[in-house]
Amino acid sequence: MSIPSLLVFSLLFVSTYASVNDFCVADLKASDTPSGFPCKNPKMVTEADFVYSGIGKAGNTTNIIKAAVTPAFTPQFPGVNGLGISIARLDLATGGVIPMHTHPGASEILVVIEGTICAGFISSANTVYFKTLNKGDIMVFPQGLLHFQINSGKGSALAYVSFGSPSPGLQILDFALFANELPTELVAATTFLDVAQIKKLKGVLGGSN
């Protein structure tokens, strides 16, 4: 078998295994791969692999964004491995915000449980779609597009978000620009932001250079 063929086979194995078998519970003792974790020996699988209680309590929102995301992805919930689904809890304190971010590996659906959330996304044509959501409202965010959530109510807000992947990935725009060692002059050249403002944001988010 050639190397390219072997690579394609390895990328498809986990999802294919879960398709032709009942499940592919993640073996978290093994290394993660682009296609997910290898399958746990079925004889070692128990009901505990299909149950997760971690999103039953509020996350810690005492941080700069006044928000918390509690994931139930494969590392926390091995039963979703290979099934193409996952979920997370979103807690937003008053004034809380999930900054502009993307999930490279999955589309997302959000359902508001409590409070009021202004949510939206930007298409590849730079068209903005945003809406104030109330309890019971849902909104979809297409895969890979920049999107955000803001608590626009007077109290705390709670939502659950589901993804079309057990590992949707995450990149937060502000952190990508200001929380690393990307030189200030390059940030200024590519964003047209003032150098002083860039340095201020780097100071807040822990970036350098």
Short mmCIF file of C-alpha atoms in Angstrom, two decimals, residues 37-207:
data_model
loop_
_atom_site.label_atom_id
_atom_site.label_comp_id
_atom_site.label_asym_id
_atom_site.label_seq_id
_atom_site.Cartn_x
_atom_site.Cartn_y
_atom_site.Cartn_z
CA PHE A 37 -8.85 8.78 18.56
CA PRO A 38 -8.46 5.04 17.91
CA CYS A 39 -11.31 2.87 19.13
CA LYS A 40 -11.33 1.45 22.62
CA ASN A 41 -11.52 -2.32 22.88
CA PRO A 42 -15.29 -3.03 22.81
CA LYS A 43 -14.87 -5.45 25.69
CA MET A 44 -13.64 -2.54 27.82
CA VAL A 45 -16.54 -0.22 26.94
CA THR A 46 -19.09 0.52 29.68
CA GLU A 47 -22.18 2.70 30.00
CA ALA A 48 -19.98 5.37 31.59
CA ASP A 49 -18.40 5.99 28.17
CA PHE A 50 -21.77 7.18 26.87
CA VAL A 51 -22.66 9.48 29.77
CA TYR A 52 -21.10 12.84 30.72
CA SER A 53 -22.20 15.13 33.55
CA GLY A 54 -19.66 17.90 33.07
CA ILE A 55 -22.03 20.40 31.47
CA GLY A 56 -24.54 20.17 34.29
CA LYS A 57 -23.07 23.05 36.26
CA ALA A 58 -22.17 26.62 35.37
CA GLY A 59 -18.66 27.45 34.20
CA ASN A 60 -16.43 30.11 35.78
CA THR A 61 -17.21 33.48 34.18
CA THR A 62 -14.79 35.55 36.31
CA ASN A 63 -12.46 36.30 33.41
CA ILE A 64 -11.79 38.99 30.83
CA ILE A 65 -14.67 37.91 28.56
CA LYS A 66 -17.09 37.22 31.44
CA ALA A 67 -17.96 33.91 29.83
CA ALA A 68 -17.23 30.21 30.05
CA VAL A 69 -17.46 27.38 27.54
CA THR A 70 -17.67 23.87 29.00
CA PRO A 71 -17.09 21.34 26.20
CA ALA A 72 -18.23 17.75 25.84
CA PHE A 73 -15.85 16.86 23.03
CA THR A 74 -14.02 13.56 22.60
CA PRO A 75 -11.39 14.20 25.31
CA GLN A 76 -14.15 14.83 27.87
CA PHE A 77 -16.83 12.53 26.39
CA PRO A 78 -15.17 9.59 24.59
CA GLY A 79 -18.51 8.14 23.45
CA VAL A 80 -18.89 10.82 20.74
CA ASN A 81 -15.70 9.75 18.99
CA GLY A 82 -16.40 8.92 15.34
CA LEU A 83 -20.09 9.86 15.55
CA GLY A 84 -19.85 13.35 14.04
CA ILE A 85 -21.47 15.14 17.00
CA SER A 86 -20.57 17.00 20.20
CA ILE A 87 -22.02 19.59 22.55
CA ALA A 88 -20.88 22.37 24.86
CA ARG A 89 -22.37 24.60 27.55
CA LEU A 90 -22.09 28.39 27.19
CA ASP A 91 -22.38 30.58 30.29
CA LEU A 92 -22.41 34.35 29.88
CA ALA A 93 -22.36 36.67 32.88
CA THR A 94 -23.85 40.16 32.53
CA GLY A 95 -21.86 41.85 29.77
CA GLY A 96 -20.24 38.55 28.79
CA VAL A 97 -19.03 37.92 25.25
CA ILE A 98 -17.62 35.12 23.14
CA PRO A 99 -15.38 37.11 20.76
CA MET A 100 -15.22 36.60 17.01
CA HIS A 101 -14.07 33.03 16.41
CA THR A 102 -14.32 30.11 14.02
CA HIS A 103 -14.69 26.35 14.22
CA PRO A 104 -12.70 24.99 11.26
CA GLY A 105 -14.07 21.48 11.68
CA ALA A 106 -17.81 21.86 12.12
CA SER A 107 -21.01 23.85 11.82
CA GLU A 108 -22.71 24.88 15.06
CA ILE A 109 -26.26 25.20 16.38
CA LEU A 110 -26.97 27.32 19.47
CA VAL A 111 -30.11 27.13 21.62
CA VAL A 112 -30.79 29.73 24.28
CA ILE A 113 -31.88 28.27 27.63
CA GLU A 114 -31.90 31.41 29.75
CA GLY A 115 -31.43 35.14 29.15
CA THR A 116 -30.92 37.13 25.97
CA ILE A 117 -28.02 36.67 23.54
CA CYS A 118 -27.09 38.71 20.49
CA ALA A 119 -25.43 36.29 18.08
CA GLY A 120 -24.26 36.49 14.52
CA PHE A 121 -21.82 35.45 11.83
CA ILE A 122 -20.08 36.93 8.80
CA SER A 123 -20.24 35.14 5.45
CA SER A 124 -17.30 34.76 3.06
CA ALA A 125 -18.91 37.61 1.07
CA ASN A 126 -18.62 39.78 4.23
CA THR A 127 -22.37 39.87 4.72
CA VAL A 128 -23.32 40.10 8.39
CA TYR A 129 -26.19 38.07 9.85
CA PHE A 130 -27.05 38.78 13.49
CA LYS A 131 -30.09 38.50 15.70
CA THR A 132 -31.11 39.01 19.31
CA LEU A 133 -32.09 35.59 20.62
CA ASN A 134 -34.37 34.86 23.56
CA LYS A 135 -35.17 31.73 25.54
CA GLY A 136 -36.00 28.86 23.18
CA ASP A 137 -34.53 30.51 20.07
CA ILE A 138 -31.92 28.66 18.03
CA MET A 139 -29.37 29.85 15.49
CA VAL A 140 -27.02 28.04 13.14
CA PHE A 141 -23.43 29.07 12.37
CA PRO A 142 -21.98 27.55 9.17
CA GLN A 143 -18.65 25.78 9.38
CA GLY A 144 -15.53 27.92 9.32
CA LEU A 145 -17.26 31.33 9.39
CA LEU A 146 -16.45 34.03 11.94
CA HIS A 147 -19.19 34.32 14.55
CA PHE A 148 -19.85 35.70 18.03
CA GLN A 149 -22.22 35.66 20.99
CA ILE A 150 -22.89 38.58 23.37
CA ASN A 151 -25.04 38.65 26.48
CA SER A 152 -27.33 41.53 25.58
CA GLY A 153 -29.69 41.11 28.53
CA LYS A 154 -29.66 42.46 32.06
CA GLY A 155 -28.87 39.15 33.78
CA SER A 156 -26.82 36.04 33.11
CA ALA A 157 -27.43 33.92 30.02
CA LEU A 158 -27.15 30.20 29.33
CA ALA A 159 -27.04 28.37 26.03
CA TYR A 160 -26.05 24.99 24.69
CA VAL A 161 -24.21 24.61 21.40
CA SER A 162 -24.00 21.45 19.34
CA PHE A 163 -21.47 20.70 16.62
CA GLY A 164 -21.30 18.45 13.60
CA SER A 165 -18.01 16.98 14.78
CA PRO A 166 -16.64 15.46 18.00
CA SER A 167 -13.68 17.84 17.62
CA PRO A 168 -14.86 21.07 15.95
CA GLY A 169 -11.68 23.06 16.60
CA LEU A 170 -11.52 26.67 17.73
CA GLN A 171 -9.66 29.83 16.74
CA ILE A 172 -10.50 33.11 18.49
CA LEU A 173 -9.63 36.09 16.28
CA ASP A 174 -8.48 38.41 19.08
CA PHE A 175 -6.18 35.76 20.53
CA ALA A 176 -4.83 34.88 17.08
CA LEU A 177 -3.80 38.51 16.57
CA PHE A 178 -2.84 39.70 20.04
CA ALA A 179 -2.08 36.74 22.33
CA ASN A 180 1.11 35.49 20.68
CA GLU A 181 4.47 36.63 19.30
CA LEU A 182 3.25 37.93 15.93
CA PRO A 183 5.25 41.18 15.55
CA THR A 184 3.28 44.39 16.12
CA GLU A 185 4.39 45.84 12.79
CA LEU A 186 2.95 42.85 10.94
CA VAL A 187 -0.34 43.11 12.82
CA ALA A 188 -0.47 46.82 11.98
CA ALA A 189 0.30 46.19 8.31
CA THR A 190 -2.35 43.50 7.95
CA THR A 191 -5.13 45.04 10.06
CA PHE A 192 -4.56 48.82 9.66
CA LEU A 193 -4.79 49.18 13.45
CA ASP A 194 -2.80 51.79 15.32
CA VAL A 195 0.47 50.47 16.82
CA ALA A 196 -0.40 51.86 20.26
CA GLN A 197 -3.75 50.07 20.23
CA ILE A 198 -2.10 46.82 19.14
CA LYS A 199 0.42 47.01 21.97
CA LYS A 200 -2.38 47.73 24.42
CA LEU A 201 -4.32 44.66 23.25
CA LYS A 202 -1.16 42.52 23.38
CA GLY A 203 -0.67 43.68 26.95
CA VAL A 204 -4.21 42.70 27.89
CA LEU A 205 -4.18 39.31 26.15
CA GLY A 206 -0.61 38.31 26.95
CA GLY A 207 1.06 38.79 23.58
#
